[in-house]
Amino acid sequence: MISTVMRRAWLSLAVIGAVAGGLAACGPSGASAGGAEATDDARGTAAATRVGKALSGVREKTEKAGSARVDCTMSVGDTVATRSTGAIGWAGGLSGTLTITYTGGSWAKTMRELGNVSTPARFVSDAYYAKMSDKFAAVSGHGRHWIKYDYEASATFTPAQSVELLLAAPDTREVGTATVRGVRTTHYSGTVDVARLGISRPGLTDTELAELTQWLKQAGITKQRVDIWVDARDLLVKRSERGQVAGGTSVTTAYYKDYGTHVRIPEPPPAADTVDFSDLANTKAS
């Protein structure tokens, strides 16, 4: 019999998957202005082309960097707040480790009751793994510590994903300059609206646009605000996504540094001490 605490943990376990998988905040986040005259349209087209070219360069430089250290916070209303830190590599597949710490919200209390204030997460080629406590292993019905989450519609904490979202957004613009953690940056902003992704944007091919649209739909994202801050080397220093979900306002903010840092590829946990999240979900359903 699964305990009351364990029943309250199921949503928390789903959040671990969302946090470790980097699923972006979803929901309405504002609308772009309309009704511009022809001259303004021409100027807007020229500006969009310039911004698209700049962001394409950012994406190329970011992908080539291959790895970075990340410091990411995520919150959903007063339900959950987390901070994830570590190093992630994305050259030749995802790799690296993160530590996910529950910093606030009602679900943090549940995780503390299960003995998980912080959760180590390992990223390997086909999945990521979150380590739970001895208490979790005891009350889950499986006696195992590691939960496996398959990569489905997830791009983790790789910064290039946010650049691609802005390349697809119809209203992406250069906002101005700002200093972020001591680094001089250029700020770009846009609203991603799945309903308006029917045409290619500068810097994205038809295939890339189709793949991005599929990812957004699988992740349940309809519309969200995306902001990035880029340094003089065309590398992301900060990214932010904001929107509305059932639990309230969802906000994700990530900082990047030490691009090209060495990332050790972790070993998958022992199979005998690992349970697939889908099996846990089936246990809950039964």
PDB file of N, CA and C in Angstrom, residues 102-194:
ATOM      1  N   TYR A 102      15.072  21.741  -3.922  1.00  0.00           N
ATOM      2  CA  TYR A 102      13.727  22.296  -3.714  1.00  0.00           C
ATOM      3  C   TYR A 102      13.845  23.481  -2.758  1.00  0.00           C
ATOM      4  N   THR A 103      13.524  24.668  -3.250  1.00  0.00           N
ATOM      5  CA  THR A 103      13.729  25.883  -2.478  1.00  0.00           C
ATOM      6  C   THR A 103      12.438  26.464  -1.914  1.00  0.00           C
ATOM      7  N   GLY A 104      11.272  25.976  -2.346  1.00  0.00           N
ATOM      8  CA  GLY A 104      10.022  26.524  -1.831  1.00  0.00           C
ATOM      9  C   GLY A 104       8.819  25.880  -2.481  1.00  0.00           C
ATOM     10  N   GLY A 105       7.642  26.246  -1.978  1.00  0.00           N
ATOM     11  CA  GLY A 105       6.407  25.712  -2.523  1.00  0.00           C
ATOM     12  C   GLY A 105       5.910  24.513  -1.746  1.00  0.00           C
ATOM     13  N   SER A 106       4.637  24.186  -1.932  1.00  0.00           N
ATOM     14  CA  SER A 106       4.016  23.098  -1.180  1.00  0.00           C
ATOM     15  C   SER A 106       4.629  21.745  -1.494  1.00  0.00           C
ATOM     16  N   TRP A 107       5.108  21.558  -2.751  1.00  0.00           N
ATOM     17  CA  TRP A 107       5.701  20.268  -3.107  1.00  0.00           C
ATOM     18  C   TRP A 107       7.058  20.074  -2.447  1.00  0.00           C
ATOM     19  N   ALA A 108       7.730  21.173  -2.124  1.00  0.00           N
ATOM     20  CA  ALA A 108       9.007  21.050  -1.433  1.00  0.00           C
ATOM     21  C   ALA A 108       8.817  20.372  -0.086  1.00  0.00           C
ATOM     22  N   LYS A 109       7.699  20.675   0.576  1.00  0.00           N
ATOM     23  CA  LYS A 109       7.410  20.036   1.857  1.00  0.00           C
ATOM     24  C   LYS A 109       7.262  18.527   1.679  1.00  0.00           C
ATOM     25  N   THR A 110       6.558  18.132   0.623  1.00  0.00           N
ATOM     26  CA  THR A 110       6.392  16.701   0.359  1.00  0.00           C
ATOM     27  C   THR A 110       7.733  16.035   0.113  1.00  0.00           C
ATOM     28  N   MET A 111       8.582  16.686  -0.676  1.00  0.00           N
ATOM     29  CA  MET A 111       9.878  16.093  -0.966  1.00  0.00           C
ATOM     30  C   MET A 111      10.741  16.009   0.282  1.00  0.00           C
ATOM     31  N   ARG A 112      10.632  17.000   1.167  1.00  0.00           N
ATOM     32  CA  ARG A 112      11.375  16.929   2.425  1.00  0.00           C
ATOM     33  C   ARG A 112      10.883  15.772   3.275  1.00  0.00           C
ATOM     34  N   GLU A 113       9.559  15.531   3.259  1.00  0.00           N
ATOM     35  CA  GLU A 113       9.018  14.395   4.001  1.00  0.00           C
ATOM     36  C   GLU A 113       9.546  13.073   3.462  1.00  0.00           C
ATOM     37  N   LEU A 114       9.894  13.065   2.190  1.00  0.00           N
ATOM     38  CA  LEU A 114      10.475  11.873   1.581  1.00  0.00           C
ATOM     39  C   LEU A 114      11.997  11.840   1.704  1.00  0.00           C
ATOM     40  N   GLY A 115      12.565  12.871   2.339  1.00  0.00           N
ATOM     41  CA  GLY A 115      14.009  12.903   2.533  1.00  0.00           C
ATOM     42  C   GLY A 115      14.780  13.449   1.353  1.00  0.00           C
ATOM     43  N   ASN A 116      14.106  14.168   0.433  1.00  0.00           N
ATOM     44  CA  ASN A 116      14.753  14.692  -0.764  1.00  0.00           C
ATOM     45  C   ASN A 116      14.689  16.209  -0.796  1.00  0.00           C
ATOM     46  N   VAL A 117      15.610  16.866  -0.104  1.00  0.00           N
ATOM     47  CA  VAL A 117      15.735  18.316  -0.248  1.00  0.00           C
ATOM     48  C   VAL A 117      16.450  18.633  -1.554  1.00  0.00           C
ATOM     49  N   SER A 118      17.458  17.816  -1.882  1.00  0.00           N
ATOM     50  CA  SER A 118      18.186  17.941  -3.145  1.00  0.00           C
ATOM     51  C   SER A 118      18.174  16.599  -3.867  1.00  0.00           C
ATOM     52  N   THR A 119      18.082  16.669  -5.190  1.00  0.00           N
ATOM     53  CA  THR A 119      18.019  15.459  -6.003  1.00  0.00           C
ATOM     54  C   THR A 119      19.104  15.489  -7.060  1.00  0.00           C
ATOM     55  N   PRO A 120      20.086  14.568  -7.031  1.00  0.00           N
ATOM     56  CA  PRO A 120      21.064  14.484  -8.111  1.00  0.00           C
ATOM     57  C   PRO A 120      20.395  13.967  -9.382  1.00  0.00           C
ATOM     58  N   ALA A 121      20.768  14.521 -10.518  1.00  0.00           N
ATOM     59  CA  ALA A 121      20.239  14.064 -11.809  1.00  0.00           C
ATOM     60  C   ALA A 121      21.398  13.800 -12.756  1.00  0.00           C
ATOM     61  N   ARG A 122      21.381  12.630 -13.394  1.00  0.00           N
ATOM     62  CA  ARG A 122      22.409  12.253 -14.357  1.00  0.00           C
ATOM     63  C   ARG A 122      21.812  12.253 -15.760  1.00  0.00           C
ATOM     64  N   PHE A 123      22.511  12.873 -16.703  1.00  0.00           N
ATOM     65  CA  PHE A 123      22.089  12.902 -18.099  1.00  0.00           C
ATOM     66  C   PHE A 123      22.992  11.990 -18.909  1.00  0.00           C
ATOM     67  N   VAL A 124      22.390  11.003 -19.567  1.00  0.00           N
ATOM     68  CA  VAL A 124      23.135  10.115 -20.452  1.00  0.00           C
ATOM     69  C   VAL A 124      22.473  10.164 -21.830  1.00  0.00           C
ATOM     70  N   SER A 125      22.885   9.300 -22.730  1.00  0.00           N
ATOM     71  CA  SER A 125      22.503   9.446 -24.134  1.00  0.00           C
ATOM     72  C   SER A 125      21.003   9.331 -24.384  1.00  0.00           C
ATOM     73  N   ASP A 126      20.319   8.448 -23.658  1.00  0.00           N
ATOM     74  CA  ASP A 126      18.917   8.188 -24.003  1.00  0.00           C
ATOM     75  C   ASP A 126      17.926   8.583 -22.916  1.00  0.00           C
ATOM     76  N   ALA A 127      18.414   9.025 -21.750  1.00  0.00           N
ATOM     77  CA  ALA A 127      17.500   9.324 -20.645  1.00  0.00           C
ATOM     78  C   ALA A 127      18.257  10.082 -19.567  1.00  0.00           C
ATOM     79  N   TYR A 128      17.521  10.621 -18.620  1.00  0.00           N
ATOM     80  CA  TYR A 128      18.138  11.174 -17.428  1.00  0.00           C
ATOM     81  C   TYR A 128      17.551  10.496 -16.206  1.00  0.00           C
ATOM     82  N   TYR A 129      18.320  10.500 -15.117  1.00  0.00           N
ATOM     83  CA  TYR A 129      17.992   9.742 -13.923  1.00  0.00           C
ATOM     84  C   TYR A 129      18.035  10.667 -12.712  1.00  0.00           C
ATOM     85  N   ALA A 130      17.021  10.594 -11.871  1.00  0.00           N
ATOM     86  CA  ALA A 130      16.959  11.374 -10.641  1.00  0.00           C
ATOM     87  C   ALA A 130      17.030  10.421  -9.454  1.00  0.00           C
ATOM     88  N   LYS A 131      17.911  10.728  -8.488  1.00  0.00           N
ATOM     89  CA  LYS A 131      18.093   9.852  -7.343  1.00  0.00           C
ATOM     90  C   LYS A 131      17.206  10.282  -6.184  1.00  0.00           C
ATOM     91  N   MET A 132      16.442   9.336  -5.658  1.00  0.00           N
ATOM     92  CA  MET A 132      15.556   9.591  -4.539  1.00  0.00           C
ATOM     93  C   MET A 132      16.149   8.995  -3.256  1.00  0.00           C
ATOM     94  N   SER A 133      15.477   9.240  -2.161  1.00  0.00           N
ATOM     95  CA  SER A 133      15.995   8.873  -0.848  1.00  0.00           C
ATOM     96  C   SER A 133      15.685   7.424  -0.486  1.00  0.00           C
ATOM     97  N   ASP A 134      16.268   6.977   0.632  1.00  0.00           N
ATOM     98  CA  ASP A 134      15.953   5.645   1.150  1.00  0.00           C
ATOM     99  C   ASP A 134      14.468   5.540   1.505  1.00  0.00           C
ATOM    100  N   LYS A 135      13.902   6.611   2.053  1.00  0.00           N
ATOM    101  CA  LYS A 135      12.488   6.589   2.416  1.00  0.00           C
ATOM    102  C   LYS A 135      11.614   6.424   1.189  1.00  0.00           C
ATOM    103  N   PHE A 136      11.962   7.139   0.118  1.00  0.00           N
ATOM    104  CA  PHE A 136      11.220   6.974  -1.127  1.00  0.00           C
ATOM    105  C   PHE A 136      11.284   5.525  -1.590  1.00  0.00           C
ATOM    106  N   ALA A 137      12.489   4.965  -1.582  1.00  0.00           N
ATOM    107  CA  ALA A 137      12.658   3.584  -2.034  1.00  0.00           C
ATOM    108  C   ALA A 137      11.805   2.634  -1.202  1.00  0.00           C
ATOM    109  N   ALA A 138      11.672   2.942   0.089  1.00  0.00           N
ATOM    110  CA  ALA A 138      10.916   2.062   0.983  1.00  0.00           C
ATOM    111  C   ALA A 138       9.414   2.149   0.746  1.00  0.00           C
ATOM    112  N   VAL A 139       8.898   3.367   0.495  1.00  0.00           N
ATOM    113  CA  VAL A 139       7.445   3.534   0.396  1.00  0.00           C
ATOM    114  C   VAL A 139       6.928   3.450  -1.033  1.00  0.00           C
ATOM    115  N   SER A 140       7.832   3.421  -2.026  1.00  0.00           N
ATOM    116  CA  SER A 140       7.374   3.446  -3.416  1.00  0.00           C
ATOM    117  C   SER A 140       6.819   2.114  -3.885  1.00  0.00           C
ATOM    118  N   GLY A 141       7.159   1.054  -3.171  1.00  0.00           N
ATOM    119  CA  GLY A 141       6.708  -0.260  -3.603  1.00  0.00           C
ATOM    120  C   GLY A 141       7.701  -0.959  -4.509  1.00  0.00           C
ATOM    121  N   HIS A 142       8.807  -0.253  -4.878  1.00  0.00           N
ATOM    122  CA  HIS A 142       9.812  -0.839  -5.759  1.00  0.00           C
ATOM    123  C   HIS A 142      11.132  -1.076  -5.050  1.00  0.00           C
ATOM    124  N   GLY A 143      11.393  -0.359  -3.973  1.00  0.00           N
ATOM    125  CA  GLY A 143      12.643  -0.499  -3.251  1.00  0.00           C
ATOM    126  C   GLY A 143      13.841   0.030  -4.009  1.00  0.00           C
ATOM    127  N   ARG A 144      13.609   0.927  -4.980  1.00  0.00           N
ATOM    128  CA  ARG A 144      14.705   1.442  -5.803  1.00  0.00           C
ATOM    129  C   ARG A 144      14.837   2.959  -5.616  1.00  0.00           C
ATOM    130  N   HIS A 145      16.077   3.432  -5.831  1.00  0.00           N
ATOM    131  CA  HIS A 145      16.382   4.827  -5.540  1.00  0.00           C
ATOM    132  C   HIS A 145      16.343   5.742  -6.764  1.00  0.00           C
ATOM    133  N   TRP A 146      16.656   5.219  -7.946  1.00  0.00           N
ATOM    134  CA  TRP A 146      16.773   6.052  -9.134  1.00  0.00           C
ATOM    135  C   TRP A 146      15.518   5.959  -9.998  1.00  0.00           C
ATOM    136  N   ILE A 147      15.057   7.124 -10.486  1.00  0.00           N
ATOM    137  CA  ILE A 147      13.928   7.170 -11.412  1.00  0.00           C
ATOM    138  C   ILE A 147      14.465   7.535 -12.792  1.00  0.00           C
ATOM    139  N   LYS A 148      14.063   6.765 -13.785  1.00  0.00           N
ATOM    140  CA  LYS A 148      14.494   7.016 -15.158  1.00  0.00           C
ATOM    141  C   LYS A 148      13.409   7.779 -15.910  1.00  0.00           C
ATOM    142  N   TYR A 149      13.805   8.883 -16.546  1.00  0.00           N
ATOM    143  CA  TYR A 149      12.908   9.666 -17.402  1.00  0.00           C
ATOM    144  C   TYR A 149      13.457   9.624 -18.820  1.00  0.00           C
ATOM    145  N   ASP A 150      12.688   9.064 -19.747  1.00  0.00           N
ATOM    146  CA  ASP A 150      13.130   9.023 -21.135  1.00  0.00           C
ATOM    147  C   ASP A 150      13.096  10.423 -21.739  1.00  0.00           C
ATOM    148  N   TYR A 151      14.028  10.671 -22.678  1.00  0.00           N
ATOM    149  CA  TYR A 151      13.973  11.923 -23.442  1.00  0.00           C
ATOM    150  C   TYR A 151      12.849  11.787 -24.461  1.00  0.00           C
ATOM    151  N   GLU A 152      11.873  12.637 -24.354  1.00  0.00           N
ATOM    152  CA  GLU A 152      10.785  12.631 -25.342  1.00  0.00           C
ATOM    153  C   GLU A 152      10.752  13.989 -26.028  1.00  0.00           C
ATOM    154  N   ALA A 153      10.071  14.949 -25.390  1.00  0.00           N
ATOM    155  CA  ALA A 153       9.971  16.287 -25.982  1.00  0.00           C
ATOM    156  C   ALA A 153      10.812  17.261 -25.186  1.00  0.00           C
ATOM    157  N   SER A 154      12.038  16.860 -24.891  1.00  0.00           N
ATOM    158  CA  SER A 154      12.835  17.675 -23.981  1.00  0.00           C
ATOM    159  C   SER A 154      14.146  18.088 -24.605  1.00  0.00           C
ATOM    160  N   ALA A 155      14.539  19.322 -24.349  1.00  0.00           N
ATOM    161  CA  ALA A 155      15.827  19.818 -24.832  1.00  0.00           C
ATOM    162  C   ALA A 155      16.746  20.171 -23.675  1.00  0.00           C
ATOM    163  N   THR A 156      16.388  19.752 -22.484  1.00  0.00           N
ATOM    164  CA  THR A 156      17.131  20.021 -21.250  1.00  0.00           C
ATOM    165  C   THR A 156      17.506  21.481 -21.124  1.00  0.00           C
ATOM    166  N   PHE A 157      18.680  21.729 -20.525  1.00  0.00           N
ATOM    167  CA  PHE A 157      19.085  23.092 -20.243  1.00  0.00           C
ATOM    168  C   PHE A 157      19.995  23.650 -21.329  1.00  0.00           C
ATOM    169  N   THR A 158      20.032  23.049 -22.500  1.00  0.00           N
ATOM    170  CA  THR A 158      20.895  23.549 -23.559  1.00  0.00           C
ATOM    171  C   THR A 158      20.394  24.910 -24.029  1.00  0.00           C
ATOM    172  N   PRO A 159      21.267  25.910 -24.080  1.00  0.00           N
ATOM    173  CA  PRO A 159      20.820  27.263 -24.405  1.00  0.00           C
ATOM    174  C   PRO A 159      20.341  27.440 -25.829  1.00  0.00           C
ATOM    175  N   ALA A 160      20.782  26.601 -26.764  1.00  0.00           N
ATOM    176  CA  ALA A 160      20.376  26.771 -28.158  1.00  0.00           C
ATOM    177  C   ALA A 160      18.867  26.658 -28.342  1.00  0.00           C
ATOM    178  N   GLN A 161      18.197  25.920 -27.456  1.00  0.00           N
ATOM    179  CA  GLN A 161      16.746  25.750 -27.584  1.00  0.00           C
ATOM    180  C   GLN A 161      16.026  27.096 -27.507  1.00  0.00           C
ATOM    181  N   SER A 162      16.439  27.959 -26.602  1.00  0.00           N
ATOM    182  CA  SER A 162      15.800  29.264 -26.476  1.00  0.00           C
ATOM    183  C   SER A 162      16.044  30.124 -27.708  1.00  0.00           C
ATOM    184  N   VAL A 163      17.226  29.997 -28.299  1.00  0.00           N
ATOM    185  CA  VAL A 163      17.519  30.751 -29.523  1.00  0.00           C
ATOM    186  C   VAL A 163      16.592  30.301 -30.643  1.00  0.00           C
ATOM    187  N   GLU A 164      16.380  28.998 -30.762  1.00  0.00           N
ATOM    188  CA  GLU A 164      15.492  28.478 -31.796  1.00  0.00           C
ATOM    189  C   GLU A 164      14.051  28.945 -31.581  1.00  0.00           C
ATOM    190  N   LEU A 165      13.636  29.017 -30.323  1.00  0.00           N
ATOM    191  CA  LEU A 165      12.300  29.518 -30.035  1.00  0.00           C
ATOM    192  C   LEU A 165      12.149  30.962 -30.512  1.00  0.00           C
ATOM    193  N   LEU A 166      13.169  31.783 -30.279  1.00  0.00           N
ATOM    194  CA  LEU A 166      13.098  33.167 -30.726  1.00  0.00           C
ATOM    195  C   LEU A 166      13.169  33.273 -32.246  1.00  0.00           C
ATOM    196  N   LEU A 167      13.910  32.386 -32.883  1.00  0.00           N
ATOM    197  CA  LEU A 167      13.946  32.377 -34.338  1.00  0.00           C
ATOM    198  C   LEU A 167      12.579  32.048 -34.924  1.00  0.00           C
ATOM    199  N   ALA A 168      11.783  31.280 -34.182  1.00  0.00           N
ATOM    200  CA  ALA A 168      10.453  30.903 -34.658  1.00  0.00           C
ATOM    201  C   ALA A 168       9.374  31.913 -34.288  1.00  0.00           C
ATOM    202  N   ALA A 169       9.629  32.744 -33.276  1.00  0.00           N
ATOM    203  CA  ALA A 169       8.613  33.689 -32.812  1.00  0.00           C
ATOM    204  C   ALA A 169       8.384  34.793 -33.848  1.00  0.00           C
ATOM    205  N   PRO A 170       7.129  35.208 -34.059  1.00  0.00           N
ATOM    206  CA  PRO A 170       6.839  36.217 -35.081  1.00  0.00           C
ATOM    207  C   PRO A 170       7.200  37.638 -34.681  1.00  0.00           C
ATOM    208  N   ASP A 171       7.417  37.882 -33.401  1.00  0.00           N
ATOM    209  CA  ASP A 171       7.640  39.260 -32.945  1.00  0.00           C
ATOM    210  C   ASP A 171       8.991  39.466 -32.281  1.00  0.00           C
ATOM    211  N   THR A 172       9.950  38.585 -32.529  1.00  0.00           N
ATOM    212  CA  THR A 172      11.257  38.695 -31.882  1.00  0.00           C
ATOM    213  C   THR A 172      11.931  40.013 -32.248  1.00  0.00           C
ATOM    214  N   ARG A 173      12.515  40.652 -31.251  1.00  0.00           N
ATOM    215  CA  ARG A 173      13.138  41.957 -31.460  1.00  0.00           C
ATOM    216  C   ARG A 173      14.352  42.101 -30.541  1.00  0.00           C
ATOM    217  N   GLU A 174      15.224  43.022 -30.898  1.00  0.00           N
ATOM    218  CA  GLU A 174      16.333  43.389 -30.031  1.00  0.00           C
ATOM    219  C   GLU A 174      15.849  44.474 -29.084  1.00  0.00           C
ATOM    220  N   VAL A 175      15.929  44.205 -27.787  1.00  0.00           N
ATOM    221  CA  VAL A 175      15.409  45.127 -26.785  1.00  0.00           C
ATOM    222  C   VAL A 175      16.413  46.222 -26.458  1.00  0.00           C
ATOM    223  N   GLY A 176      17.691  45.867 -26.337  1.00  0.00           N
ATOM    224  CA  GLY A 176      18.715  46.823 -25.949  1.00  0.00           C
ATOM    225  C   GLY A 176      19.878  46.096 -25.305  1.00  0.00           C
ATOM    226  N   THR A 177      20.634  46.792 -24.487  1.00  0.00           N
ATOM    227  CA  THR A 177      21.778  46.199 -23.810  1.00  0.00           C
ATOM    228  C   THR A 177      21.548  46.188 -22.313  1.00  0.00           C
ATOM    229  N   ALA A 178      22.241  45.258 -21.637  1.00  0.00           N
ATOM    230  CA  ALA A 178      22.118  45.143 -20.186  1.00  0.00           C
ATOM    231  C   ALA A 178      23.348  44.419 -19.654  1.00  0.00           C
ATOM    232  N   THR A 179      23.686  44.671 -18.409  1.00  0.00           N
ATOM    233  CA  THR A 179      24.774  43.967 -17.745  1.00  0.00           C
ATOM    234  C   THR A 179      24.186  42.854 -16.896  1.00  0.00           C
ATOM    235  N   VAL A 180      24.597  41.631 -17.175  1.00  0.00           N
ATOM    236  CA  VAL A 180      24.079  40.448 -16.479  1.00  0.00           C
ATOM    237  C   VAL A 180      25.238  39.747 -15.784  1.00  0.00           C
ATOM    238  N   ARG A 181      25.202  39.746 -14.463  1.00  0.00           N
ATOM    239  CA  ARG A 181      26.258  39.126 -13.663  1.00  0.00           C
ATOM    240  C   ARG A 181      27.637  39.609 -14.095  1.00  0.00           C
ATOM    241  N   GLY A 182      27.713  40.914 -14.322  1.00  0.00           N
ATOM    242  CA  GLY A 182      28.978  41.530 -14.662  1.00  0.00           C
ATOM    243  C   GLY A 182      29.367  41.468 -16.125  1.00  0.00           C
ATOM    244  N   VAL A 183      28.513  40.888 -16.967  1.00  0.00           N
ATOM    245  CA  VAL A 183      28.814  40.724 -18.387  1.00  0.00           C
ATOM    246  C   VAL A 183      27.903  41.641 -19.207  1.00  0.00           C
ATOM    247  N   ARG A 184      28.475  42.386 -20.136  1.00  0.00           N
ATOM    248  CA  ARG A 184      27.705  43.247 -21.023  1.00  0.00           C
ATOM    249  C   ARG A 184      27.013  42.389 -22.075  1.00  0.00           C
ATOM    250  N   THR A 185      25.704  42.545 -22.220  1.00  0.00           N
ATOM    251  CA  THR A 185      24.942  41.669 -23.098  1.00  0.00           C
ATOM    252  C   THR A 185      23.967  42.462 -23.975  1.00  0.00           C
ATOM    253  N   THR A 186      23.512  41.799 -25.045  1.00  0.00           N
ATOM    254  CA  THR A 186      22.408  42.284 -25.863  1.00  0.00           C
ATOM    255  C   THR A 186      21.178  41.445 -25.550  1.00  0.00           C
ATOM    256  N   HIS A 187      20.066  42.113 -25.341  1.00  0.00           N
ATOM    257  CA  HIS A 187      18.826  41.472 -24.909  1.00  0.00           C
ATOM    258  C   HIS A 187      17.886  41.312 -26.103  1.00  0.00           C
ATOM    259  N   TYR A 188      17.403  40.073 -26.314  1.00  0.00           N
ATOM    260  CA  TYR A 188      16.414  39.779 -27.344  1.00  0.00           C
ATOM    261  C   TYR A 188      15.161  39.212 -26.675  1.00  0.00           C
ATOM    262  N   SER A 189      13.992  39.518 -27.249  1.00  0.00           N
ATOM    263  CA  SER A 189      12.733  39.075 -26.646  1.00  0.00           C
ATOM    264  C   SER A 189      11.718  38.747 -27.729  1.00  0.00           C
ATOM    265  N   GLY A 190      10.842  37.798 -27.428  1.00  0.00           N
ATOM    266  CA  GLY A 190       9.771  37.450 -28.358  1.00  0.00           C
ATOM    267  C   GLY A 190       8.725  36.591 -27.679  1.00  0.00           C
ATOM    268  N   THR A 191       7.591  36.427 -28.347  1.00  0.00           N
ATOM    269  CA  THR A 191       6.500  35.597 -27.852  1.00  0.00           C
ATOM    270  C   THR A 191       6.303  34.411 -28.793  1.00  0.00           C
ATOM    271  N   VAL A 192       6.472  33.221 -28.264  1.00  0.00           N
ATOM    272  CA  VAL A 192       6.306  31.999 -29.041  1.00  0.00           C
ATOM    273  C   VAL A 192       4.837  31.612 -29.015  1.00  0.00           C
ATOM    274  N   ASP A 193       4.226  31.548 -30.177  1.00  0.00           N
ATOM    275  CA  ASP A 193       2.811  31.201 -30.314  1.00  0.00           C
ATOM    276  C   ASP A 193       2.712  30.064 -31.316  1.00  0.00           C
ATOM    277  N   VAL A 194       2.369  28.867 -30.848  1.00  0.00           N
ATOM    278  CA  VAL A 194       2.329  27.700 -31.721  1.00  0.00           C
ATOM    279  C   VAL A 194       1.395  27.923 -32.899  1.00  0.00           C
TER     280      VAL A 194
END
